[in-house]
Amino acid sequence: MEFIKGMDISMVKELEYYGASYRLNGKEEDLFHLLHECGTNMVRIRIWPDPYDEKGNSYGGGGNDLQTTIEIARRTVECGMDFMLDFHYSDFWADPAKQVKPKAWKELSGQALETAVYLHTLDTLKTLKNQKLVPAMVQVGNEITKGLLWPDGYVDRTQSMAQLLKAGIKGVREECPDAKIVLHLDFGTDNQMYRKWFDQIEPYELDYDIIGMSYYPHWNGGLELLLDNMNDISSRYDKDVLVAETSIGYTTETFGCRGIVYSKEHEKITGYPATQEGQEAFLRDLFATVRKVKDARGIGVFYWEPAWLPIPDCTWASKSGSMYMKDKVVAGNAMANMALFDEKGNANSSDYTVTYNEHVKKFDGDFSKATLMDVKLKKLSIEQFVSALSLEELAELVNGHSGDATVRGVAGSTWRNDTKGITPVNLSDGPAGLRITQKYK
């Protein structure tokens, strides 16, 4: 599978309605085309069954009903990208703080509620398939750390939670058997929490493929903690892992928006400057971290709402949406300074980090533990050896590093990797990197 360079742009229809437009190198482009041009290969789309009040007023936050989902999915596919469908199983936002039952399911429980989950999943996917829109991945529940469809599926009611998840999974397997199923929790650095949750559901033998993690550096800690958790969880449960949500600020400016999340304090916590260059550096480091997961089990990253510009009317909830969630916080535009576009819709430098495209031929077999000596002994070809190197390893091999001052005349050295049996070559012509020949004065 190609490494996922994903974007969650579920807010796009509402943003465009209020006038958002996007530019790359000064040229206005369709958002989907622009993102694909920059290397995005998958779009994440959330779906809510009925995000409207009894008068038909939208709850806000993108209004992601089935029709909106179809429109976003169609634009995604027409631009040559895959999509992941994210079932919230709520009429509005679902996360560890709230998992409100859809209004139509309010009085349902037990098998009746399980049937509703199954039919909603099945019918949604069937409708998409009838439009020739088939998701590559399906997320059964959103940030279900504390369960889903409260109170029935609260995490402490493990059997009920597992049965509800099984109902959603059954709908996916029947309608889209080739789609990968994702179970998604928040706080991707909390290894103890992930172990407890997945240990808790393991006896119920849920049929899923991927563990998704939310990772926000200003809330969740450093990348080394994320890597430790991904390594442990992928090995412990024999599953691929991905970052289902992430974001970071490119500025601490509020643009006059209420509810802005990212602040100067968050900038200090992350260690990355709140600039376009800082945002780009974080994304490069995040991509590299996920690629480092053992046995190639780290399969991708989704950036959350990269196109959410500072448009005052584009808030995460309308008044009716806040009432549905029983949320007393005044809703605002929380993401404007964490977008991958500036306030005028010009692509930040971080948009170019997803152009990290693979062009390495793949071979059958596992060559991850092979060394250059194995090539010399003809245990494998040089092409097979190179195919097992990660993009980071290939880049380091080419870029090299500054020279060893203890060696006379050296300007730089190629990369050294003892694990792969690659020794460094000292160079006189710098900067460091691969050279066909080397000459010393």
XYZ file of C-alpha atoms in Angstrom:
441
model
C 0.000 0.000 0.000
C 1.195 3.498 -0.857
C 1.928 5.614 2.220
C -1.205 7.652 2.977
C -0.810 11.412 2.699
C -4.327 12.311 3.752
C -6.430 15.392 4.406
C -9.721 15.686 6.273
C -11.520 18.448 4.376
C -15.057 17.676 5.557
C -15.703 21.406 6.104
C -15.094 22.291 2.442
C -18.681 22.737 1.234
C -19.524 25.224 3.987
C -16.219 27.052 3.527
C -16.776 27.466 -0.203
C -20.369 28.600 0.409
C -19.009 31.476 2.493
C -16.451 32.446 -0.133
C -13.295 30.456 0.594
C -10.904 30.059 -2.348
C -7.437 28.554 -2.564
C -4.254 29.345 -4.444
C -1.025 27.534 -5.223
C 1.897 29.688 -6.383
C -0.531 32.583 -6.759
C -2.910 30.692 -9.070
C -6.442 29.990 -7.847
C -7.314 26.294 -8.092
C -10.023 23.886 -7.032
C -9.089 22.679 -3.533
C -9.244 18.995 -4.442
C -7.099 19.440 -7.539
C -4.623 21.567 -5.590
C -4.230 19.003 -2.813
C -3.822 16.153 -5.281
C -1.235 18.192 -7.172
C 0.666 18.564 -3.886
C 0.699 14.797 -3.303
C -2.448 14.109 -1.278
C -3.735 10.620 -2.097
C -6.629 10.147 0.335
C -9.373 12.358 1.782
C -11.114 11.695 5.094
C -14.836 12.542 5.213
C -16.970 12.561 8.363
C -20.652 11.732 8.198
C -23.539 12.526 10.554
C -26.986 10.932 10.079
C -29.110 14.069 10.629
C -27.133 17.245 11.486
C -30.200 19.528 11.589
C -32.661 20.683 14.225
C -36.435 20.182 13.975
C -36.746 23.377 11.882
C -34.119 22.225 9.412
C -31.357 24.516 10.680
C -27.862 23.097 10.244
C -25.800 22.239 13.291
C -22.801 23.764 11.484
C -19.311 22.306 11.324
C -19.708 21.481 7.647
C -23.217 20.035 7.712
C -21.885 16.605 6.827
C -25.041 14.702 5.973
C -25.213 11.990 3.305
C -25.679 14.384 0.387
C -22.698 16.482 1.452
C -20.663 13.310 1.835
C -21.567 12.207 -1.699
C -20.507 15.583 -3.116
C -17.146 15.557 -1.305
C -16.500 11.924 -2.211
C -17.295 12.555 -5.874
C -14.897 15.500 -6.099
C -12.257 13.400 -4.348
C -12.557 10.475 -6.741
C -12.739 12.707 -9.824
C -9.365 14.162 -8.816
C -7.800 10.696 -8.587
C -7.779 10.289 -4.810
C -9.221 7.628 -2.501
C -11.344 8.450 0.514
C -11.888 7.197 4.044
C -15.425 7.457 5.402
C -15.625 8.405 9.088
C -18.890 7.300 10.743
C -19.524 9.367 13.871
C -22.776 7.534 14.768
C -24.080 10.826 16.121
C -25.951 13.699 14.502
C -23.005 15.954 15.362
C -19.472 15.809 16.758
C -18.475 12.561 18.493
C -15.309 12.431 20.593
C -14.216 11.356 24.103
C -16.224 14.213 25.651
C -19.516 13.396 23.914
C -21.064 10.523 21.996
C -24.693 11.607 21.659
C -27.154 9.189 20.063
C -28.743 10.329 16.790
C -32.202 11.788 17.412
C -33.893 8.967 15.504
C -32.199 6.369 17.725
C -32.774 8.138 21.030
C -35.197 5.540 22.406
C -33.396 2.507 20.974
C -31.261 0.100 22.978
C -29.938 -3.438 22.808
C -30.509 -5.320 19.549
C -32.677 -2.529 18.138
C -29.796 -0.056 18.470
C -27.349 -2.551 16.974
C -29.683 -2.997 14.000
C -29.874 0.777 13.530
C -26.063 0.994 13.458
C -25.844 -1.887 10.985
C -28.506 -0.504 8.630
C -27.151 3.061 8.747
C -23.678 1.779 7.861
C -24.944 -0.591 5.166
C -27.367 1.861 3.562
C -24.836 4.709 3.529
C -22.221 2.572 1.808
C -24.793 1.163 -0.615
C -25.836 4.685 -1.606
C -22.210 5.660 -2.186
C -21.552 2.508 -4.215
C -24.576 3.249 -6.400
C -22.802 6.514 -7.220
C -19.608 4.543 -8.002
C -18.025 5.987 -4.857
C -16.345 3.219 -2.884
C -14.219 4.103 0.168
C -10.768 2.594 0.532
C -11.164 2.765 4.312
C -14.050 3.037 6.743
C -13.751 4.352 10.267
C -16.296 2.701 12.577
C -16.791 5.397 15.198
C -14.828 8.569 15.842
C -12.399 8.879 18.776
C -14.169 6.058 20.593
C -11.815 6.105 23.568
C -14.822 6.369 25.873
C -17.074 4.286 23.665
C -19.922 5.365 21.397
C -23.694 5.913 21.449
C -23.839 6.744 25.151
C -24.970 5.435 27.517
C -25.429 2.047 25.830
C -21.962 1.863 24.291
C -19.985 3.585 27.027
C -16.527 2.074 27.353
C -17.248 0.554 30.787
C -20.139 -1.368 29.234
C -17.670 -3.280 27.146
C -19.915 -6.009 25.812
C -22.524 -3.527 24.618
C -19.829 -1.313 23.081
C -18.312 -4.308 21.287
C -21.695 -5.411 19.926
C -22.377 -1.943 18.534
C -18.951 -1.891 16.891
C -19.572 -5.368 15.469
C -22.831 -4.105 13.962
C -21.024 -1.291 12.152
C -18.226 -3.608 11.062
C -20.747 -6.112 9.701
C -22.299 -3.410 7.529
C -18.892 -2.500 6.108
C -17.834 -6.090 5.411
C -21.091 -6.879 3.632
C -21.228 -3.790 1.422
C -17.526 -2.913 0.941
C -15.575 -6.108 1.617
C -12.308 -4.675 0.275
C -12.370 -1.570 2.470
C -9.964 -1.488 5.421
C -11.715 -0.944 8.747
C -10.253 1.547 11.221
C -10.879 1.803 14.968
C -9.911 5.282 16.137
C -8.949 6.575 19.589
C -7.641 9.962 20.675
C -4.367 10.931 22.463
C -1.962 8.878 20.370
C 0.878 9.026 22.896
C -0.982 7.388 25.787
C 0.293 3.821 25.572
C -1.357 2.714 28.807
C -4.750 3.876 27.576
C -4.354 2.133 24.197
C -3.286 -1.119 25.845
C -6.186 -1.012 28.273
C -8.768 -0.273 25.562
C -7.646 -2.894 23.060
C -7.012 -5.499 25.746
C -10.550 -4.837 26.941
C -12.128 -5.529 23.521
C -9.814 -8.357 22.464
C -12.058 -11.164 23.865
C -14.841 -9.987 21.530
C -12.723 -10.676 18.406
C -13.664 -7.552 16.469
C -12.865 -7.818 12.759
C -10.845 -4.693 11.990
C -7.622 -3.881 10.129
C -6.108 -0.620 11.358
C -5.716 1.319 14.594
C -6.138 5.048 14.070
C -4.706 7.604 16.490
C -5.324 11.307 16.959
C -2.056 13.134 17.550
C -1.962 16.847 18.338
C 1.550 17.865 19.493
C 0.287 20.786 21.574
C -1.851 18.398 23.639
C -0.249 14.966 23.329
C 3.503 15.371 23.756
C 6.524 14.625 21.588
C 6.920 12.479 18.499
C 9.089 9.963 20.309
C 6.099 9.084 22.514
C 3.935 8.628 19.423
C 6.519 6.319 17.863
C 6.851 4.279 21.057
C 3.083 3.808 21.200
C 2.774 2.963 17.511
C 5.568 0.405 17.739
C 4.057 -1.259 20.786
C 0.412 -1.234 19.697
C 1.049 -2.393 16.125
C 3.138 -5.307 17.407
C 0.945 -6.200 20.376
C -2.280 -6.407 18.325
C -0.751 -7.233 14.910
C -2.372 -4.216 13.215
C -1.258 -1.398 10.961
C -1.406 2.049 12.548
C -1.979 5.555 11.224
C -2.449 9.112 12.446
C -6.143 9.767 11.790
C -5.979 13.424 12.873
C -3.245 15.974 13.422
C -2.633 19.716 13.105
C -0.267 22.434 14.299
C -0.263 26.227 14.115
C 1.596 28.203 11.455
C 0.904 31.362 13.471
C -0.571 32.354 16.823
C -2.575 35.163 15.220
C -6.311 34.839 15.966
C -7.509 36.742 12.853
C -10.333 38.101 15.019
C -11.936 34.651 15.275
C -13.575 33.400 18.460
C -12.443 30.106 19.924
C -9.002 29.900 18.309
C -7.198 26.935 19.868
C -3.520 27.399 19.024
C -1.673 29.920 21.187
C 1.853 31.062 22.043
C 1.769 28.670 24.980
C 1.071 25.790 22.589
C 3.937 26.955 20.403
C 6.291 26.621 23.386
C 4.937 23.159 24.213
C 5.505 21.765 20.714
C 8.994 23.171 20.260
C 8.156 24.158 16.685
C 7.975 27.874 15.796
C 4.493 29.039 14.829
C 5.539 29.855 11.277
C 4.973 28.234 7.919
C 8.486 26.843 8.146
C 7.804 25.475 11.632
C 4.588 23.849 10.442
C 6.449 22.297 7.521
C 9.224 21.004 9.796
C 6.672 19.363 12.083
C 4.934 17.607 9.200
C 8.200 16.323 7.794
C 9.142 15.000 11.222
C 5.702 13.454 11.694
C 5.811 11.704 8.304
C 9.284 10.391 9.114
C 8.145 9.184 12.545
C 5.204 7.195 11.185
C 7.411 5.689 8.486
C 9.806 4.505 11.198
C 7.226 2.226 12.843
C 8.661 -1.285 12.942
C 7.870 -3.754 10.170
C 6.434 -0.929 8.028
C 3.209 -0.921 10.080
C 2.919 2.861 10.093
C 0.867 3.476 6.968
C -0.028 7.147 6.887
C -1.134 10.516 8.235
C -4.317 12.602 7.881
C -4.172 16.349 8.531
C -7.365 17.653 10.117
C -9.190 20.480 8.295
C -6.228 22.040 6.447
C -8.520 24.382 4.481
C -10.475 25.933 7.384
C -9.799 29.612 6.693
C -10.587 32.450 9.176
C -14.127 33.025 7.927
C -16.229 34.172 10.927
C -19.406 32.394 9.754
C -17.607 29.033 9.467
C -17.776 27.890 13.074
C -17.584 24.398 14.513
C -21.187 24.651 15.724
C -24.275 26.762 15.184
C -26.569 27.671 18.061
C -28.737 24.600 17.388
C -25.622 22.414 17.161
C -24.459 23.590 20.558
C -27.901 22.864 21.985
C -27.856 19.340 20.557
C -24.526 18.688 22.308
C -25.627 20.553 25.451
C -22.451 22.580 25.052
C -22.410 25.996 26.752
C -19.155 27.102 25.105
C -19.676 29.807 22.474
C -18.744 28.176 19.172
C -16.184 29.836 16.932
C -13.639 29.188 14.216
C -11.104 27.154 16.150
C -8.801 26.020 13.331
C -7.949 29.141 11.325
C -4.331 29.407 12.502
C -3.662 25.682 12.033
C -4.723 25.491 8.381
C -2.264 24.649 5.621
C -3.267 27.886 3.888
C -2.793 31.450 5.067
C -5.717 33.724 5.877
C -6.115 34.621 2.182
C -6.101 31.021 0.983
C -2.523 30.874 -0.290
C -0.920 27.465 0.200
C 1.594 27.387 3.046
C 4.996 25.843 2.459
C 3.741 22.861 4.481
C 1.431 21.911 1.598
C 4.513 20.831 -0.297
C 5.546 18.292 2.335
C 2.993 15.839 0.973
C 4.852 15.743 -2.349
C 6.990 13.126 -0.621
C 6.033 10.686 -3.372
C 7.378 7.159 -3.648
C 9.018 5.994 -6.869
C 10.804 2.946 -5.490
C 10.061 -0.368 -7.176
C 8.700 -2.980 -4.780
C 9.569 -6.680 -4.778
C 7.933 -9.711 -3.232
C 9.630 -10.777 -0.015
C 10.881 -9.111 3.155
C 14.322 -7.548 2.710
C 14.116 -5.211 5.708
C 16.857 -7.037 7.609
C 19.215 -7.411 4.630
C 22.637 -5.743 4.588
C 24.918 -4.625 1.801
C 27.070 -7.692 2.515
C 24.086 -9.861 1.560
C 24.159 -8.182 -1.834
C 27.856 -8.984 -2.213
C 27.147 -12.610 -1.278
C 24.390 -12.644 -3.939
C 21.637 -13.401 -1.445
C 19.610 -10.634 -3.071
C 19.997 -8.019 -5.793
C 20.970 -4.408 -5.213
C 17.492 -3.456 -6.472
C 15.872 -5.634 -3.810
C 18.151 -4.131 -1.165
C 17.325 -0.557 -2.172
C 13.595 -1.324 -2.331
C 13.647 -2.101 1.401
C 15.105 1.302 2.331
C 12.641 3.892 3.597
C 12.381 7.266 1.879
C 14.150 8.804 4.867
C 17.026 6.339 4.515
C 17.273 7.043 0.787
C 17.225 10.786 1.410
C 19.925 10.529 4.056
C 22.007 8.379 1.727
C 21.851 11.094 -0.914
C 22.102 14.144 1.346
C 24.864 12.888 3.618
C 26.237 15.237 6.270
C 29.087 17.635 6.945
C 32.599 16.244 6.812
C 34.683 14.656 9.526
C 37.205 17.264 10.575
C 39.651 14.523 11.606
C 40.079 13.439 7.987
C 42.181 15.813 5.890
C 40.454 17.497 2.968
C 36.998 16.140 3.687
C 34.074 18.457 2.934
C 31.360 15.922 3.626
C 30.482 12.273 4.109
C 27.773 10.036 2.797
C 25.364 8.448 5.232
C 26.470 5.633 7.517
C 24.060 2.892 8.532
C 25.562 0.057 10.531
C 22.267 -1.869 10.561
C 22.234 -1.983 6.758
C 25.986 -2.477 6.501
C 26.473 0.794 4.617
C 29.785 2.487 5.346
C 30.331 6.214 4.767
C 32.364 7.677 1.919
C 34.385 10.812 2.653
C 34.113 13.504 -0.011
C 36.267 16.470 -0.867
C 33.864 18.465 -3.007
C 30.905 18.998 -0.612
C 28.138 19.371 0.149
C 27.875 15.769 1.220
C 26.002 13.247 -0.879
C 26.477 10.521 -3.432
C 29.311 11.060 -5.920
C 30.390 8.995 -8.893
C 34.050 9.851 -8.311
C 36.012 11.607 -5.609
C 39.287 13.505 -5.962
C 41.537 14.771 -3.209
C 44.146 17.498 -3.590
